[in-house]
XYZ file of C-alpha atoms in Angstrom:
700
model
C -0.073 0.070 0.073
C 1.146 3.547 -0.845
C 2.280 5.415 2.323
C 0.062 8.312 1.023
C -3.077 6.246 1.222
C -3.104 4.783 4.765
C -6.398 3.664 5.821
C -8.012 4.279 9.166
C -11.218 2.726 10.607
C -12.138 5.874 12.339
C -14.370 4.016 14.700
C -15.552 5.575 17.910
C -12.753 3.478 18.999
C -10.038 4.972 21.139
C -10.416 7.060 24.183
C -6.927 7.574 25.294
C -4.480 7.605 27.947
C -4.518 8.128 31.620
C -1.794 10.465 32.971
C -0.831 11.141 29.398
C 2.153 13.008 28.121
C 1.870 15.208 25.084
C 4.542 16.052 22.464
C 3.539 19.844 22.746
C 5.029 20.228 26.257
C 8.637 20.502 27.063
C 8.009 18.775 30.354
C 6.682 15.776 28.614
C 8.688 13.193 30.579
C 7.370 14.380 34.035
C 4.238 12.180 34.099
C 5.650 8.990 32.396
C 8.358 9.013 35.026
C 5.621 8.836 37.689
C 3.957 5.973 35.879
C 7.174 4.026 35.865
C 7.914 4.326 39.502
C 6.081 1.241 40.641
C 7.600 -1.474 38.408
C 8.926 -3.757 41.094
C 5.620 -3.545 42.979
C 3.834 -4.322 39.764
C 6.101 -7.307 39.064
C 5.178 -8.782 42.518
C 1.390 -8.164 41.947
C 1.297 -9.737 38.455
C 3.133 -12.896 39.792
C 0.447 -13.456 42.370
C -2.491 -12.970 39.967
C -4.280 -15.728 38.168
C -4.970 -15.574 34.513
C -8.692 -15.022 35.179
C -7.866 -12.138 37.572
C -5.690 -10.494 34.866
C -8.336 -10.786 32.212
C -10.909 -9.459 34.515
C -8.992 -6.209 34.560
C -9.193 -5.769 30.742
C -12.884 -4.971 30.390
C -15.476 -2.706 31.815
C -17.660 -3.626 34.821
C -20.507 -1.157 34.084
C -21.814 1.225 31.457
C -20.338 4.354 32.996
C -21.401 7.581 34.758
C -22.461 11.094 34.422
C -24.796 11.141 37.232
C -24.643 7.982 39.258
C -26.319 5.196 37.234
C -27.924 1.828 38.333
C -25.444 -1.081 37.585
C -25.253 -1.967 33.900
C -27.909 0.629 33.012
C -28.330 4.293 31.852
C -30.954 4.684 34.468
C -30.381 7.284 37.138
C -29.624 6.076 40.723
C -31.505 9.044 41.908
C -28.864 10.301 44.429
C -28.959 13.812 45.854
C -25.124 14.050 46.108
C -24.082 13.385 42.507
C -24.644 16.808 40.882
C -21.742 18.690 39.350
C -20.669 22.030 38.056
C -21.741 22.564 34.427
C -18.363 23.786 33.094
C -18.423 25.593 29.681
C -18.093 23.039 26.927
C -14.983 22.367 24.981
C -15.533 24.904 22.241
C -16.179 27.604 24.861
C -12.947 26.617 26.679
C -11.100 26.929 23.459
C -12.533 30.347 22.829
C -10.645 31.595 25.927
C -7.252 30.704 24.280
C -6.015 30.471 27.846
C -3.778 27.788 29.146
C -4.146 29.261 32.552
C -7.727 28.834 32.642
C -7.581 25.432 31.003
C -5.322 24.380 33.836
C -7.953 25.625 36.318
C -10.660 24.006 34.443
C -8.951 20.624 34.695
C -8.202 21.139 38.303
C -11.853 21.894 38.922
C -12.925 18.785 37.109
C -10.591 16.722 39.132
C -11.931 18.166 42.502
C -15.396 17.286 41.473
C -14.441 13.848 40.115
C -12.888 12.868 43.482
C -15.846 14.062 45.485
C -17.824 11.699 43.318
C -15.358 8.855 43.865
C -13.886 8.928 40.534
C -10.184 8.941 39.844
C -10.154 9.231 35.998
C -11.854 11.775 33.828
C -12.871 10.713 30.381
C -11.572 13.982 28.799
C -10.362 16.368 27.587
C -11.907 15.772 24.084
C -9.128 16.412 21.675
C -10.564 15.653 18.196
C -9.893 18.267 15.479
C -12.866 20.036 14.502
C -13.041 18.961 10.937
C -16.760 19.643 10.091
C -18.860 22.353 11.811
C -21.898 20.124 11.598
C -20.258 17.406 13.805
C -22.673 16.297 16.538
C -19.859 16.642 19.165
C -18.211 19.802 17.911
C -19.283 21.624 21.103
C -17.209 19.006 23.119
C -13.942 19.440 21.091
C -11.630 22.268 21.259
C -10.481 23.651 17.921
C -9.668 23.233 14.091
C -5.984 23.909 14.916
C -3.733 21.232 16.477
C -1.518 23.739 18.267
C -4.367 25.447 20.030
C -6.125 22.140 20.822
C -2.933 20.575 22.109
C -1.711 23.414 24.394
C -5.139 23.717 25.962
C -5.423 19.862 26.305
C -2.029 19.731 28.007
C -3.037 22.510 30.473
C -6.261 20.799 31.251
C -4.494 17.566 31.718
C -1.807 19.058 33.970
C -4.539 20.743 36.162
C -6.348 17.367 36.657
C -3.236 15.321 37.227
C -1.588 17.881 39.579
C -4.852 17.514 41.703
C -4.477 13.764 41.694
C -6.869 12.651 38.929
C -5.905 10.854 35.844
C -7.433 11.854 32.377
C -8.170 9.727 29.451
C -7.867 11.802 26.227
C -10.604 11.251 23.749
C -10.571 10.355 20.962
C -7.171 9.214 19.857
C -7.374 9.390 16.024
C -9.903 10.490 13.261
C -13.162 10.406 15.057
C -14.296 13.486 13.246
C -17.897 12.722 12.597
C -20.895 11.197 14.391
C -22.990 9.834 11.386
C -21.580 6.247 10.712
C -18.926 6.730 13.275
C -18.788 3.124 14.093
C -17.412 1.885 10.853
C -16.540 4.753 8.506
C -13.179 4.018 6.721
C -11.008 7.034 6.777
C -8.274 7.479 4.109
C -5.624 10.128 4.555
C -1.972 10.794 3.643
C 0.801 9.777 6.202
C 1.894 13.534 6.428
C -1.515 14.889 7.056
C -2.129 12.207 9.641
C 0.974 13.177 11.602
C 0.667 16.890 11.204
C -3.068 17.270 11.901
C -4.315 13.970 13.320
C -2.156 10.805 13.486
C -1.771 7.831 11.331
C -3.148 4.269 11.225
C -4.643 1.610 9.031
C -7.127 -0.767 10.731
C -9.722 -0.491 13.372
C -8.234 2.038 15.772
C -8.795 -0.478 18.673
C -6.634 -3.086 16.992
C -4.119 -0.752 15.135
C -0.591 -1.736 16.268
C 0.768 1.245 14.447
C -1.324 3.731 16.564
C -1.295 1.852 19.900
C 2.256 0.590 19.938
C 4.508 2.260 17.344
C 3.245 5.764 17.728
C 1.752 6.002 21.144
C 4.129 3.785 23.111
C 7.206 3.749 21.001
C 7.459 7.244 19.308
C 5.849 9.011 22.147
C 7.071 6.815 25.014
C 3.732 6.607 26.662
C 3.656 3.830 29.346
C -0.019 3.974 30.497
C -3.234 2.426 29.501
C -5.543 2.742 26.480
C -9.381 2.536 26.983
C -11.737 1.887 24.181
C -14.746 4.152 23.557
C -18.138 2.537 24.137
C -18.559 -0.224 21.464
C -15.085 0.563 20.009
C -13.553 -2.868 20.422
C -14.248 -5.218 17.384
C -11.967 -8.253 17.994
C -10.212 -10.170 20.688
C -6.735 -11.298 19.588
C -5.909 -8.325 17.264
C -7.090 -5.762 19.887
C -5.061 -7.041 22.920
C -1.985 -7.719 20.961
C -2.105 -4.319 19.223
C -2.115 -2.552 22.589
C -5.731 -2.204 23.771
C -6.055 -2.366 27.568
C -9.654 -2.060 28.467
C -12.840 -2.777 26.516
C -15.808 -0.636 27.408
C -18.392 -0.896 28.483
C -18.683 -4.730 28.691
C -16.713 -7.962 28.092
C -17.771 -9.202 24.656
C -14.282 -9.365 23.219
C -11.914 -9.018 26.224
C -13.561 -11.106 28.746
C -14.283 -14.953 28.269
C -13.325 -14.743 24.627
C -9.820 -13.498 25.639
C -9.489 -16.162 28.356
C -10.262 -18.775 25.732
C -7.862 -17.257 23.306
C -5.023 -17.469 25.854
C -5.931 -21.072 26.764
C -5.897 -21.933 23.031
C -2.447 -20.344 22.593
C -3.618 -17.599 20.362
C -2.548 -14.883 22.718
C 0.575 -15.166 24.862
C 0.122 -14.618 28.598
C 3.073 -12.319 28.455
C 0.919 -10.035 26.392
C -1.807 -10.142 29.041
C 0.818 -9.346 31.611
C 1.946 -6.338 29.687
C -1.671 -5.047 29.330
C -2.214 -5.450 33.104
C 1.185 -3.807 33.833
C 0.036 -0.679 31.888
C -3.252 -0.554 33.798
C -1.536 -1.011 37.147
C 0.949 1.902 36.394
C -1.961 4.187 36.339
C -3.791 2.548 39.262
C -0.736 2.900 41.578
C 0.068 6.372 40.446
C -3.433 7.716 41.167
C -4.571 7.782 44.778
C -7.915 5.906 44.915
C -11.118 7.477 46.500
C -12.351 5.614 49.537
C -15.884 4.239 49.119
C -16.980 5.890 52.411
C -15.828 9.438 51.035
C -17.291 9.076 47.546
C -20.659 10.990 47.041
C -20.695 11.966 50.714
C -20.345 15.689 50.092
C -22.162 17.937 47.555
C -20.545 18.709 44.292
C -20.873 21.991 42.457
C -19.340 24.159 45.128
C -18.364 27.900 44.946
C -14.707 27.373 43.954
C -15.721 25.290 40.901
C -18.598 27.685 40.095
C -15.990 30.527 40.191
C -13.772 28.724 37.636
C -16.769 28.160 35.391
C -17.588 31.852 35.594
C -14.045 33.002 34.751
C -13.777 30.686 31.696
C -17.200 31.691 30.601
C -16.335 35.441 30.892
C -13.225 34.978 28.645
C -14.981 32.679 26.030
C -17.642 35.195 24.857
C -16.850 36.349 21.317
C -17.953 39.740 20.044
C -18.198 39.536 16.323
C -19.813 42.751 15.487
C -20.578 45.917 17.576
C -22.642 49.092 17.087
C -24.588 49.093 20.389
C -22.642 47.517 23.243
C -22.133 47.792 26.049
C -25.650 48.684 27.137
C -25.979 52.327 28.073
C -28.445 52.302 31.079
C -28.797 56.036 30.894
C -30.474 55.645 27.552
C -31.847 52.100 27.738
C -34.689 51.754 30.114
C -36.675 48.952 28.388
C -35.212 45.754 26.922
C -37.114 43.242 24.966
C -35.400 39.822 25.290
C -36.473 37.562 22.498
C -35.798 33.795 21.882
C -36.116 30.540 23.780
C -32.362 30.288 24.094
C -32.624 33.082 26.629
C -34.350 30.808 29.044
C -33.168 27.323 27.818
C -30.754 25.433 30.095
C -28.174 23.659 28.223
C -26.664 21.315 30.820
C -28.914 18.406 29.594
C -30.378 17.498 26.358
C -29.641 15.289 23.354
C -27.247 12.307 23.886
C -23.805 12.352 25.436
C -22.034 14.867 27.591
C -24.955 16.006 29.841
C -24.457 17.336 33.399
C -26.770 16.959 36.428
C -25.986 20.374 37.746
C -27.135 22.297 40.945
C -27.188 25.520 39.249
C -27.472 27.065 35.700
C -27.912 30.767 35.179
C -29.788 31.352 32.030
C -29.117 34.542 29.939
C -32.481 36.062 31.059
C -31.705 35.405 34.647
C -28.230 36.923 34.284
C -29.567 40.095 32.661
C -32.291 40.522 35.296
C -29.688 40.132 37.998
C -27.309 42.533 36.435
C -29.778 45.365 35.626
C -32.125 44.938 38.519
C -35.092 47.466 38.666
C -33.141 50.199 36.760
C -34.165 48.571 33.390
C -37.497 47.005 32.524
C -37.087 43.591 30.788
C -39.852 41.888 28.752
C -39.368 38.349 27.532
C -41.054 36.662 24.491
C -40.074 33.256 23.198
C -40.362 34.106 19.521
C -39.859 30.640 18.271
C -40.292 26.973 19.549
C -37.137 25.273 19.888
C -36.404 21.809 18.392
C -36.819 19.085 21.037
C -35.975 15.460 21.545
C -39.535 14.230 20.639
C -39.198 15.967 17.239
C -35.798 14.434 16.684
C -36.895 10.929 17.419
C -39.657 11.321 14.741
C -36.762 12.334 12.387
C -38.133 15.789 11.966
C -35.647 18.368 10.910
C -34.676 21.270 13.242
C -35.602 23.442 10.128
C -39.241 23.722 11.290
C -41.142 26.746 10.174
C -41.518 29.712 12.363
C -44.485 29.804 14.821
C -46.372 32.910 13.375
C -48.150 33.598 16.701
C -44.975 33.549 18.620
C -43.181 35.806 16.067
C -46.062 38.364 16.203
C -45.816 38.411 20.047
C -41.993 38.950 19.777
C -42.432 41.722 17.128
C -44.909 43.500 19.318
C -42.460 43.405 22.247
C -39.671 44.699 20.101
C -41.420 47.726 18.747
C -41.610 49.525 22.095
C -38.182 48.684 23.374
C -35.091 50.737 23.670
C -32.944 47.794 22.886
C -33.872 44.124 21.583
C -31.639 41.257 22.492
C -32.383 38.249 20.297
C -31.059 34.947 21.402
C -30.652 32.727 18.507
C -28.605 29.541 17.776
C -28.941 25.826 18.541
C -29.604 23.856 21.645
C -28.400 20.432 23.037
C -31.142 18.575 21.041
C -29.749 20.062 17.719
C -26.196 19.490 18.545
C -25.928 15.989 20.064
C -23.819 12.921 20.110
C -24.805 10.024 17.740
C -25.709 12.319 14.757
C -24.255 15.172 12.802
C -26.329 18.238 11.849
C -27.548 18.215 8.311
C -27.093 21.978 7.831
C -25.768 25.014 9.729
C -28.968 27.013 9.043
C -30.444 28.509 12.277
C -33.263 26.342 13.394
C -36.893 27.050 13.948
C -37.184 29.881 11.524
C -34.902 32.086 13.425
C -33.704 33.928 10.277
C -37.164 35.111 9.470
C -37.786 36.233 13.041
C -34.559 38.149 12.954
C -35.570 40.004 9.953
C -38.972 40.815 11.506
C -37.394 42.104 14.661
C -35.047 44.357 12.848
C -37.866 45.870 10.801
C -39.625 46.588 14.142
C -36.580 47.932 15.890
C -33.107 48.558 14.383
C -31.436 48.524 17.782
C -31.042 44.794 17.586
C -28.272 42.707 19.427
C -28.065 39.099 18.438
C -26.576 36.443 20.771
C -25.794 33.126 19.059
C -25.908 30.333 21.550
C -24.153 27.258 19.893
C -21.446 24.864 20.305
C -20.081 25.266 16.776
C -20.481 27.539 13.690
C -23.892 28.284 12.317
C -24.919 30.326 9.259
C -25.136 33.905 10.505
C -25.412 35.640 7.210
C -29.006 36.905 7.897
C -28.595 37.788 11.542
C -25.287 39.512 10.889
C -26.826 41.678 8.202
C -29.835 42.803 10.257
C -28.185 43.098 13.736
C -26.245 46.178 15.012
C -24.193 43.854 17.334
C -23.446 40.221 17.318
C -21.901 37.822 19.847
C -21.344 34.108 20.362
C -21.912 32.834 23.839
C -21.616 29.021 23.336
C -22.949 26.384 25.669
C -21.346 28.279 28.500
C -21.990 26.392 31.714
C -23.528 27.000 35.118
C -22.478 30.536 35.191
C -22.842 31.444 31.432
C -25.913 33.748 32.054
C -24.018 35.808 34.551
C -20.886 35.968 32.202
C -22.943 37.109 29.336
C -24.680 39.809 31.383
C -21.449 41.141 32.481
C -20.231 41.391 28.821
C -23.540 43.010 27.571
C -23.520 45.649 30.366
C -19.855 46.390 30.081
C -18.797 45.115 33.438
C -16.098 43.281 31.611
C -14.864 43.754 28.037
C -15.439 40.600 25.729
C -12.140 38.844 25.014
C -13.054 35.461 23.554
C -11.633 34.570 20.089
C -13.061 32.047 17.633
C -11.270 28.682 17.866
C -12.651 27.652 14.557
C -13.494 29.406 11.373
C -17.162 30.378 10.841
C -17.855 29.840 7.127
C -20.145 31.765 4.966
C -21.696 28.622 3.557
C -21.656 24.935 4.403
C -20.491 24.107 0.984
C -17.285 26.164 1.615
C -16.185 23.870 4.395
C -13.208 21.684 3.200
C -14.871 18.378 3.680
C -17.902 19.523 1.907
C -16.067 21.330 -0.799
C -13.962 18.137 -1.690
C -17.214 16.040 -1.631
C -15.849 13.680 1.075
C -18.597 14.501 3.420
C -21.442 13.567 4.081
C -21.317 9.983 2.947
C -24.565 8.260 1.667
C -25.786 4.911 2.738
C -29.021 2.960 2.795
C -30.879 3.056 6.013
C -30.325 -0.334 7.424
C -29.456 0.093 11.054
C -27.582 -2.662 12.780
C -26.962 -0.978 16.079
C -24.781 1.396 18.137
C -24.573 1.654 21.844
C -26.603 4.964 21.672
C -28.735 4.074 18.579
C -31.838 3.203 20.558
C -31.671 6.734 21.834
C -30.603 8.670 18.794
C -32.282 6.550 16.123
C -29.248 7.447 13.903
C -27.501 5.231 11.387
C -24.305 5.712 13.300
C -23.090 2.175 13.173
C -24.666 0.670 10.185
C -22.340 -1.947 8.648
C -24.452 -2.884 5.659
C -22.215 -1.028 3.306
C -18.490 -0.086 3.009
C -18.273 3.666 3.658
C -15.169 5.609 2.858
C -14.209 9.040 4.100
C -11.332 10.289 1.913
C -9.897 13.309 3.815
C -9.411 15.065 0.467
C -8.335 18.321 2.144
C -5.361 16.575 3.735
C -3.734 18.954 6.149
C -5.742 22.042 4.877
C -8.173 21.892 7.746
C -10.098 25.092 8.731
C -8.294 28.308 8.162
C -5.474 26.473 6.270
C -7.972 25.682 3.576
C -9.715 29.048 3.407
C -6.401 30.805 3.169
C -4.902 28.549 0.440
C -8.053 28.387 -1.630
C -8.899 32.122 -1.172
C -12.391 31.354 0.084
C -14.131 34.145 1.916
C -15.476 33.371 5.428
C -18.093 34.910 7.684
C -15.563 35.245 10.556
C -11.975 33.955 10.552
C -10.105 31.745 12.991
C -8.870 33.704 16.013
C -11.305 36.560 15.516
C -12.846 38.407 18.349
C -13.577 42.142 19.138
C -13.279 44.096 22.311
C -14.612 47.178 23.872
C -11.006 48.396 24.072
C -8.687 49.229 21.116
C -5.402 47.381 20.878
C -2.221 48.380 19.061
C 0.717 46.025 18.068
C 4.157 47.516 17.494
C 7.886 47.128 17.795
C 8.206 43.553 16.710
C 11.501 41.818 17.242
C 12.420 38.222 16.660
C 15.371 36.634 18.389
C 16.749 33.134 17.531
C 17.252 31.012 20.633
C 18.537 27.443 21.251
C 15.002 26.175 21.234
C 13.670 28.176 18.428
C 12.621 31.946 18.317
C 11.490 34.424 20.821
C 8.885 36.734 19.136
C 8.731 39.951 21.096
C 6.407 43.004 20.526
C 4.682 45.743 22.409
C 0.881 45.558 22.882
C -0.857 48.714 23.918
C -4.460 49.313 25.138
C -5.322 52.606 23.608
C -8.707 53.051 25.328
C -10.309 53.917 28.682
C -11.412 50.249 29.212
C -9.591 47.409 31.099
C -9.378 44.477 28.798
C -7.729 41.252 27.723
C -6.364 40.525 24.255
C -5.194 37.207 22.845
C -2.045 37.976 20.826
C -1.387 35.324 18.085
C 1.843 34.393 16.153
C 1.633 32.761 12.814
C 4.488 31.494 10.602
C 4.739 31.475 6.844
C 7.218 29.643 4.671
C 6.820 31.280 1.245
C 10.086 29.771 -0.163
C 9.261 26.224 0.972
C 9.894 23.335 -1.466
C 6.998 21.304 -0.036
C 3.339 22.040 -0.057
C 2.299 24.099 3.058
C -0.489 26.264 4.132
C -0.255 30.045 3.624
C 0.320 30.461 7.401
C -0.071 28.359 10.587
C -0.513 29.246 14.207
C 2.642 28.643 16.158
C 2.035 30.566 19.446
C -0.288 32.689 21.375
C -0.735 34.377 24.751
C -3.578 36.011 26.554
C -2.528 39.502 27.902
C -4.469 41.587 30.490
C -4.043 45.371 30.067
C -5.353 48.180 32.164
C -6.765 51.226 30.274
C -3.860 52.938 28.515
C -1.297 50.289 29.613
C 1.503 49.048 27.392
C 3.172 45.746 27.813
C 6.200 43.942 26.158
C 5.009 40.446 25.165
C 7.317 37.567 24.339
C 5.837 34.410 22.687
C 8.309 31.508 22.076
C 8.087 29.474 18.890
C 9.854 26.070 19.138
C 11.825 24.640 16.243
C 9.977 21.359 16.798
C 6.772 23.037 15.998
C 8.138 24.212 12.653
C 8.877 20.773 11.461
C 6.972 18.761 8.835
C 6.476 14.958 8.659
C 8.619 13.507 6.083
C 6.861 10.379 4.516
C 10.043 8.905 2.989
C 12.101 9.102 6.116
C 9.237 8.443 8.488
C 10.336 11.088 10.853
C 9.947 14.936 11.633
C 12.270 17.069 9.554
C 13.073 20.800 9.750
C 13.236 22.220 6.308
C 15.961 25.004 5.927
C 14.993 28.281 4.434
C 13.328 31.610 4.942
C 10.670 31.928 7.732
C 8.172 34.870 8.140
C 6.597 35.705 11.505
C 3.137 37.435 11.478
C 1.631 38.893 14.709
C -1.774 40.282 15.553
C -5.132 39.700 17.105
C -6.682 37.135 14.641
C -5.680 35.129 11.630
C -6.775 37.850 9.177
C -5.518 40.717 11.217
C -1.655 40.482 11.528
C -0.168 44.002 11.372
C 3.303 43.038 12.470
C 5.605 41.129 10.081
C 9.211 39.935 10.447
C 10.973 38.036 7.638
C 14.345 36.993 6.407
C 14.949 34.514 9.337
C 16.597 31.256 8.347
C 16.121 27.889 9.750
């Protein structure tokens, strides 16, 4: 097989690695050294174990938890101590562009996990956001591997430093929900390494992924856990490097015991899989049963972290009205069900049983008090689970009566705030969205509201990109507030009222049209298949064709490494809003760029000034271009970033390090990372399309 046509079964197959190290951190060997500190003890334990006891460690004992469940069931155990903080979802965390708050996020997740008796978190979710319609885009971080990697490392460190293991998910090429159980991904070796990874069989039985890359190239000594239903064989899975089958024991229970007794699997392989599990088990301090679920979860410290992340995640896309001037604005019409819809639960997958969730309407009411009259009208009827199970589209027509009520409320208001976007029923595990058009006739409602009152602010509530062409045109101000957690309503109110300046930046490109998205433009997504469902662990809930094996289905990643902004730049495709974009109430100036070569790479130094009367935070971004390269490359790539807090009128000298290792490309012939010599150009600014500083003529 040609190396440029490696095949991957992008099953929902690999959740990843407890106490993981990552190539994007210079302290990569810290955690593996901890994992390897119990080898003598592990030797003694394995010697005392029977074969049956060893194999009993290699599969799940129950389905899993969000809230506490009944054994082997998705049914709630109905406890009163198993609530949790609803932290902002992955795309919201990524919009902060903050490793500091990603660390706090991981630490907060760890504290809550241990109160619940859990010593491993199934997260962070590190999949690259290949398609905006992905059912789990809201869980993932970014379309860019550097941004995703740095935030995932910070999250992981926060959790591990607090004593809880993480299990990164998903290891490779799980970029869609439709047909996720068996779609056959084809991608070049170079693109796999530079954006995703590389493999050529079911992920759960892929020796190249689980042994050669993960354990040999990366030096990872820990354990690999399958995603739910991601194991498809016995002998191939365990010998390739899979440690634990979840949620049951179909392949790695009695079938594995029989395979060892029949001589198809060496007991030495079983010992190695057990060793890798024990390394994690002995590194992480267990939670005593009498302590687990004995104290309430969702406490003030975690709520504060959720609030701080939410504050920094909100992205201001357009502004002609904000912040709200309470001297002029005495009556606000709040329109849209998303103003009152709680997003902790809904759909399938990453739901949270939370003790608190402040909605946007509640946040505004608390922030403005009695000084401003607020009227609420739903305006549209949100898409719900019942509708989805009947396979009705979220693109249901507008409710004329609700629209008329909303327009009436808007006519007499000093300001209209329209809450548009998706909900957790539209964006859900198990199925991808069929379009990015705003659901429930929201575009038509937005036009009607703007005709009634030109002072229209639109807040888009969504986990990933939606088509904002209509609301952008008719709105005087436009924001994205994500699925923003327990404190999201308070954070949004603080931004709208000017208590804090917005500072979020888009972690993914927002396209003008779905057809412009690389996977759609190349015709490689969506795939078509006859409806002949044969089952997925969530299929009874989702009624989606996510694991239909009646036909071979191929996903040829035709865009290769040109994911997200790399594609739009290279193909000169206009976008609605670019990667890294986000406005502020402050005005920032970049100046005095200096680039200094170092032993590790380059220090990119510049002055950042806040030329306004507003305290604010800015995310400075460093991109690199290789115009004279002899190999195909994107126009530019993100290679560093830093969130900077500046008081009104303050200037700071900022230094962002760019490592040589991050400037390498994967050489398919040599099967290694190579640094191509030649000219390198550094570009610095506040978003991928606004880079006022440029330094060139630096040679590698």
